PDB file of C-alpha atoms in Angstrom:
ATOM      1  CA  MET A   1     180.947 114.888  70.180  1.00  0.00           C
ATOM      2  CA  LEU A   2     181.579 113.023  73.688  1.00  0.00           C
ATOM      3  CA  MET A   3     179.988 114.929  76.643  1.00  0.00           C
ATOM      4  CA  ASN A   4     181.909 115.080  79.807  1.00  0.00           C
ATOM      5  CA  LYS A   5     181.177 112.290  82.314  1.00  0.00           C
ATOM      6  CA  PHE A   6     181.174 114.795  85.099  1.00  0.00           C
ATOM      7  CA  GLU A   7     178.008 116.343  83.615  1.00  0.00           C
ATOM      8  CA  VAL A   8     175.747 113.265  84.903  1.00  0.00           C
ATOM      9  CA  THR A   9     174.837 112.018  88.283  1.00  0.00           C
ATOM     10  CA  ILE A  10     173.624 108.512  88.844  1.00  0.00           C
ATOM     11  CA  ILE A  11     170.593 108.160  91.025  1.00  0.00           C
ATOM     12  CA  MET A  12     169.350 104.870  92.756  1.00  0.00           C
ATOM     13  CA  VAL A  13     166.626 104.132  95.125  1.00  0.00           C
ATOM     14  CA  SER A  14     166.979 101.325  97.775  1.00  0.00           C
ATOM     15  CA  PHE A  15     165.127  99.649 100.338  1.00  0.00           C
ATOM     16  CA  TYR A  16     167.573  97.295 102.281  1.00  0.00           C
ATOM     17  CA  SER A  17     169.190  96.395  99.004  1.00  0.00           C
ATOM     18  CA  GLN A  18     172.913  96.821  99.424  1.00  0.00           C
ATOM     19  CA  ASN A  19     173.930  93.749  97.675  1.00  0.00           C
ATOM     20  CA  LEU A  20     172.037  94.586  94.534  1.00  0.00           C
ATOM     21  CA  ILE A  21     173.168  98.098  94.624  1.00  0.00           C
ATOM     22  CA  GLU A  22     176.962  97.083  94.629  1.00  0.00           C
ATOM     23  CA  LYS A  23     176.538  95.010  91.642  1.00  0.00           C
ATOM     24  CA  VAL A  24     175.285  98.164  89.605  1.00  0.00           C
ATOM     25  CA  ILE A  25     177.904 100.451  91.387  1.00  0.00           C
ATOM     26  CA  ASP A  26     180.813  98.343  90.154  1.00  0.00           C
ATOM     27  CA  LEU A  27     179.776  98.884  86.571  1.00  0.00           C
ATOM     28  CA  ILE A  28     179.979 102.771  86.921  1.00  0.00           C
ATOM     29  CA  ASP A  29     182.951 104.834  86.180  1.00  0.00           C
ATOM     30  CA  LYS A  30     184.446 105.690  89.745  1.00  0.00           C
ATOM     31  CA  GLU A  31     184.614 109.262  88.829  1.00  0.00           C
ATOM     32  CA  ILE A  32     180.869 109.733  88.394  1.00  0.00           C
ATOM     33  CA  THR A  33     178.842 110.915  91.348  1.00  0.00           C
ATOM     34  CA  ILE A  34     176.216 108.329  92.536  1.00  0.00           C
ATOM     35  CA  ILE A  35     173.508 109.388  94.784  1.00  0.00           C
ATOM     36  CA  VAL A  36     171.622 106.359  96.641  1.00  0.00           C
ATOM     37  CA  VAL A  37     168.394 107.096  98.253  1.00  0.00           C
ATOM     38  CA  GLU A  38     167.999 104.776 101.092  1.00  0.00           C
ATOM     39  CA  ASN A  39     164.251 104.488 101.736  1.00  0.00           C
ATOM     40  CA  SER A  40     164.904 102.067 104.738  1.00  0.00           C
ATOM     41  CA  ASN A  41     166.906 104.754 106.637  1.00  0.00           C
ATOM     42  CA  SER A  42     169.622 102.164 107.170  1.00  0.00           C
ATOM     43  CA  VAL A  43     172.675 103.849 108.690  1.00  0.00           C
ATOM     44  CA  GLN A  44     174.505 100.821 108.167  1.00  0.00           C
ATOM     45  CA  CYS A  45     173.977 100.759 104.430  1.00  0.00           C
ATOM     46  CA  LYS A  46     174.923 104.402 104.194  1.00  0.00           C
ATOM     47  CA  GLU A  47     178.138 103.790 106.345  1.00  0.00           C
ATOM     48  CA  PHE A  48     179.095 100.757 104.227  1.00  0.00           C
ATOM     49  CA  LEU A  49     178.467 102.321 100.745  1.00  0.00           C
ATOM     50  CA  GLU A  50     179.973 105.550 101.428  1.00  0.00           C
ATOM     51  CA  ASN A  51     183.192 103.820 102.978  1.00  0.00           C
ATOM     52  CA  LYS A  52     183.457 101.472 100.186  1.00  0.00           C
ATOM     53  CA  TYR A  53     182.843 103.797  97.318  1.00  0.00           C
ATOM     54  CA  SER A  54     184.309 107.226  97.436  1.00  0.00           C
ATOM     55  CA  ASN A  55     181.945 108.440  94.513  1.00  0.00           C
ATOM     56  CA  VAL A  56     178.791 107.526  96.360  1.00  0.00           C
ATOM     57  CA  GLN A  57     176.600 109.699  98.504  1.00  0.00           C
ATOM     58  CA  VAL A  58     173.668 107.960 100.569  1.00  0.00           C
ATOM     59  CA  ILE A  59     170.874 110.132 101.502  1.00  0.00           C
ATOM     60  CA  LEU A  60     168.694 108.572 104.285  1.00  0.00           C
ATOM     61  CA  SER A  61     164.828 109.035 103.942  1.00  0.00           C
ATOM     62  CA  GLU A  62     163.225 109.141 107.446  1.00  0.00           C
ATOM     63  CA  GLU A  63     160.371 106.809 106.095  1.00  0.00           C
ATOM     64  CA  ASN A  64     159.720 104.525 102.986  1.00  0.00           C
ATOM     65  CA  LEU A  65     158.522 107.230 100.500  1.00  0.00           C
ATOM     66  CA  GLY A  66     158.249 104.947  97.565  1.00  0.00           C
ATOM     67  CA  ASN A  67     160.127 104.990  94.433  1.00  0.00           C
ATOM     68  CA  GLY A  68     159.173 108.116  92.679  1.00  0.00           C
ATOM     69  CA  ALA A  69     159.514 110.299  95.943  1.00  0.00           C
ATOM     70  CA  GLY A  70     162.922 108.655  96.265  1.00  0.00           C
ATOM     71  CA  ILE A  71     164.178 109.515  92.757  1.00  0.00           C
ATOM     72  CA  ASN A  72     162.805 113.285  93.473  1.00  0.00           C
ATOM     73  CA  ILE A  73     165.167 113.206  96.561  1.00  0.00           C
ATOM     74  CA  GLY A  74     167.963 112.318  94.231  1.00  0.00           C
ATOM     75  CA  LEU A  75     166.985 114.743  91.340  1.00  0.00           C
ATOM     76  CA  ARG A  76     166.724 117.530  93.977  1.00  0.00           C
ATOM     77  CA  ASN A  77     170.315 116.843  95.074  1.00  0.00           C
ATOM     78  CA  THR A  78     171.651 116.700  91.640  1.00  0.00           C
ATOM     79  CA  ASN A  79     174.021 119.476  90.628  1.00  0.00           C
ATOM     80  CA  THR A  80     175.003 118.166  87.266  1.00  0.00           C
ATOM     81  CA  LYS A  81     173.325 118.934  83.793  1.00  0.00           C
ATOM     82  CA  TYR A  82     171.963 115.470  83.471  1.00  0.00           C
ATOM     83  CA  ALA A  83     170.971 112.561  85.915  1.00  0.00           C
ATOM     84  CA  PHE A  84     170.614 108.795  85.169  1.00  0.00           C
ATOM     85  CA  TYR A  85     167.893 106.929  87.419  1.00  0.00           C
ATOM     86  CA  ILE A  86     168.662 103.149  87.410  1.00  0.00           C
ATOM     87  CA  ASP A  87     166.503 100.672  89.227  1.00  0.00           C
ATOM     88  CA  ILE A  88     168.883  98.803  91.492  1.00  0.00           C
ATOM     89  CA  ASP A  89     167.794  95.427  89.813  1.00  0.00           C
ATOM     90  CA  THR A  90     168.539  96.823  86.317  1.00  0.00           C
ATOM     91  CA  GLU A  91     171.602  95.424  84.449  1.00  0.00           C
ATOM     92  CA  ILE A  92     173.441  97.949  82.524  1.00  0.00           C
ATOM     93  CA  TYR A  93     176.324  97.602  80.016  1.00  0.00           C
ATOM     94  CA  LYS A  94     179.721  99.258  80.685  1.00  0.00           C
ATOM     95  CA  ASP A  95     179.101 101.545  77.818  1.00  0.00           C
ATOM     96  CA  THR A  96     175.259 102.430  78.700  1.00  0.00           C
ATOM     97  CA  ILE A  97     176.192 105.813  80.518  1.00  0.00           C
ATOM     98  CA  LYS A  98     178.588 106.740  77.710  1.00  0.00           C
ATOM     99  CA  ASN A  99     176.250 106.083  75.015  1.00  0.00           C
ATOM    100  CA  LEU A 100     173.432 108.121  76.976  1.00  0.00           C
ATOM    101  CA  ILE A 101     175.767 110.996  77.428  1.00  0.00           C
ATOM    102  CA  ASP A 102     176.461 110.888  73.639  1.00  0.00           C
ATOM    103  CA  ALA A 103     173.022 110.634  72.620  1.00  0.00           C
ATOM    104  CA  ALA A 104     172.240 113.812  74.915  1.00  0.00           C
ATOM    105  CA  ALA A 105     174.775 115.714  72.701  1.00  0.00           C
ATOM    106  CA  LYS A 106     173.035 114.664  69.436  1.00  0.00           C
ATOM    107  CA  ILE A 107     169.279 115.064  70.658  1.00  0.00           C
ATOM    108  CA  ASP A 108     168.176 118.785  70.671  1.00  0.00           C
ATOM    109  CA  ASN A 109     166.114 119.599  73.713  1.00  0.00           C
ATOM    110  CA  PHE A 110     164.979 116.425  75.394  1.00  0.00           C
ATOM    111  CA  THR A 111     163.538 115.872  78.774  1.00  0.00           C
ATOM    112  CA  ILE A 112     164.187 112.202  79.074  1.00  0.00           C
ATOM    113  CA  ILE A 113     166.216 109.690  77.214  1.00  0.00           C
ATOM    114  CA  ALA A 114     165.893 105.863  77.901  1.00  0.00           C
ATOM    115  CA  PRO A 115     168.039 103.191  76.856  1.00  0.00           C
ATOM    116  CA  LEU A 116     166.395 100.218  74.928  1.00  0.00           C
ATOM    117  CA  VAL A 117     165.182  97.729  77.690  1.00  0.00           C
ATOM    118  CA  GLU A 118     165.787  94.139  76.645  1.00  0.00           C
ATOM    119  CA  ASN A 119     162.952  91.704  76.998  1.00  0.00           C
ATOM    120  CA  TYR A 120     160.358  94.729  77.182  1.00  0.00           C
ATOM    121  CA  ASN A 121     157.505  94.583  74.993  1.00  0.00           C
ATOM    122  CA  TYR A 122     157.391  98.141  73.344  1.00  0.00           C
ATOM    123  CA  LYS A 123     153.804  98.732  72.059  1.00  0.00           C
ATOM    124  CA  LYS A 124     153.021 100.830  68.986  1.00  0.00           C
ATOM    125  CA  THR A 125     151.245 103.433  71.245  1.00  0.00           C
ATOM    126  CA  ASP A 126     154.678 103.875  73.105  1.00  0.00           C
ATOM    127  CA  TYR A 127     156.018 105.643  70.074  1.00  0.00           C
ATOM    128  CA  HIS A 128     155.423 109.145  69.017  1.00  0.00           C
ATOM    129  CA  GLU A 129     154.099 109.726  65.661  1.00  0.00           C
ATOM    130  CA  ASP A 130     157.216 111.511  64.470  1.00  0.00           C
ATOM    131  CA  VAL A 131     159.244 108.403  65.461  1.00  0.00           C
ATOM    132  CA  LYS A 132     162.704 109.866  64.418  1.00  0.00           C
ATOM    133  CA  SER A 133     164.736 112.744  65.865  1.00  0.00           C
ATOM    134  CA  ASN A 134     167.597 114.337  64.057  1.00  0.00           C
ATOM    135  CA  SER A 135     169.536 111.150  64.555  1.00  0.00           C
ATOM    136  CA  SER A 136     167.967 107.994  62.976  1.00  0.00           C
ATOM    137  CA  ASN A 137     169.356 105.991  65.939  1.00  0.00           C
ATOM    138  CA  HIS A 138     167.098 107.645  68.462  1.00  0.00           C
ATOM    139  CA  LYS A 139     163.204 107.203  68.345  1.00  0.00           C
ATOM    140  CA  ARG A 140     160.675 109.718  69.757  1.00  0.00           C
ATOM    141  CA  MET A 141     158.628 108.025  72.477  1.00  0.00           C
ATOM    142  CA  GLN A 142     155.353 108.749  74.372  1.00  0.00           C
ATOM    143  CA  PHE A 143     156.335 106.243  76.956  1.00  0.00           C
ATOM    144  CA  VAL A 144     159.606 104.581  78.242  1.00  0.00           C
ATOM    145  CA  PRO A 145     159.897 102.056  81.065  1.00  0.00           C
ATOM    146  CA  GLY A 146     161.103 103.614  84.274  1.00  0.00           C
ATOM    147  CA  CYS A 147     163.803 101.087  85.088  1.00  0.00           C
ATOM    148  CA  ALA A 148     166.482 103.403  83.528  1.00  0.00           C
ATOM    149  CA  MET A 149     165.766 107.077  82.693  1.00  0.00           C
ATOM    150  CA  PHE A 150     168.456 109.721  81.489  1.00  0.00           C
ATOM    151  CA  PHE A 151     167.059 113.347  82.564  1.00  0.00           C
ATOM    152  CA  ASN A 152     167.825 116.849  81.277  1.00  0.00           C
ATOM    153  CA  ILE A 153     167.650 118.351  84.838  1.00  0.00           C
ATOM    154  CA  LYS A 154     166.690 121.798  83.571  1.00  0.00           C
ATOM    155  CA  ASN A 155     163.684 120.456  81.470  1.00  0.00           C
ATOM    156  CA  VAL A 156     162.546 117.926  84.202  1.00  0.00           C
ATOM    157  CA  LYS A 157     162.361 120.810  86.659  1.00  0.00           C
ATOM    158  CA  GLN A 158     160.144 122.844  84.295  1.00  0.00           C
ATOM    159  CA  VAL A 159     157.983 119.667  83.675  1.00  0.00           C
ATOM    160  CA  GLY A 160     157.812 118.704  87.261  1.00  0.00           C
ATOM    161  CA  PHE A 161     159.263 115.681  88.999  1.00  0.00           C
ATOM    162  CA  PHE A 162     157.608 112.325  89.806  1.00  0.00           C
ATOM    163  CA  ASP A 163     154.092 112.705  91.308  1.00  0.00           C
ATOM    164  CA  GLU A 164     154.651 111.248  95.078  1.00  0.00           C
ATOM    165  CA  ASN A 165     151.202 109.815  95.310  1.00  0.00           C
ATOM    166  CA  PHE A 166     152.441 107.015  93.299  1.00  0.00           C
ATOM    167  CA  PHE A 167     154.520 104.783  95.706  1.00  0.00           C
ATOM    168  CA  LEU A 168     155.750 102.228  93.424  1.00  0.00           C
ATOM    169  CA  PHE A 169     153.946 101.580  90.038  1.00  0.00           C
ATOM    170  CA  PHE A 170     152.837 104.040  87.258  1.00  0.00           C
ATOM    171  CA  GLU A 171     155.049 106.961  88.339  1.00  0.00           C
ATOM    172  CA  GLU A 172     156.941 106.858  84.982  1.00  0.00           C
ATOM    173  CA  THR A 173     153.648 106.676  82.972  1.00  0.00           C
ATOM    174  CA  ASP A 174     152.591 109.707  84.786  1.00  0.00           C
ATOM    175  CA  LEU A 175     155.894 111.675  84.170  1.00  0.00           C
ATOM    176  CA  CYS A 176     155.880 110.774  80.557  1.00  0.00           C
ATOM    177  CA  MET A 177     152.294 112.086  80.188  1.00  0.00           C
ATOM    178  CA  LYS A 178     153.348 115.305  81.909  1.00  0.00           C
ATOM    179  CA  VAL A 179     156.156 115.618  79.509  1.00  0.00           C
ATOM    180  CA  LYS A 180     153.938 115.054  76.645  1.00  0.00           C
ATOM    181  CA  LYS A 181     151.250 117.602  77.764  1.00  0.00           C
ATOM    182  CA  ARG A 182     153.999 120.239  77.922  1.00  0.00           C
ATOM    183  CA  ASN A 183     155.117 119.453  74.501  1.00  0.00           C
ATOM    184  CA  GLU A 184     158.479 118.298  75.856  1.00  0.00           C
ATOM    185  CA  LYS A 185     160.360 115.436  74.435  1.00  0.00           C
ATOM    186  CA  VAL A 186     161.092 111.712  75.332  1.00  0.00           C
ATOM    187  CA  TYR A 187     163.575 109.568  73.281  1.00  0.00           C
ATOM    188  CA  MET A 188     165.017 105.994  73.280  1.00  0.00           C
TER     189      MET A 188
END
């Protein structure tokens, strides 16, 4: 069952990264809302992206809050059932978002789904003991890399967003640990 593409908002966090963002935005369906949190507070970036792309909303932060706090701003401004966070230097395939939406329809009660990240060395400890969900294509995880994370907004609100004390590294590790402690689910 294909879920509606309007049920997802894309979130990206930037710091003077307009050129990198454009490459990712160009791969995304123009009917899907994209929130860019611009941590540099660059009005020029905001004006450029919002004028070029009708589906992009740029939120300026008054200061560089870091990646996790930037993602939190995007999550708090999401009005859809799901949000897909993508690092601005992460390459996705044309069908990545569709595949994540399809996975969300098949996986019962998840907090985070992450696509398989190429060239990432998954460790045995990244996998949950119960390695399969209802679908053999999706593996239950204890940890997923933070470069691309698909959130069930209702569940991530209950768990709590990223700890804003982590400026750039390990914020996804902390979030995965919070999800695990609440007996919620992470999949790949």
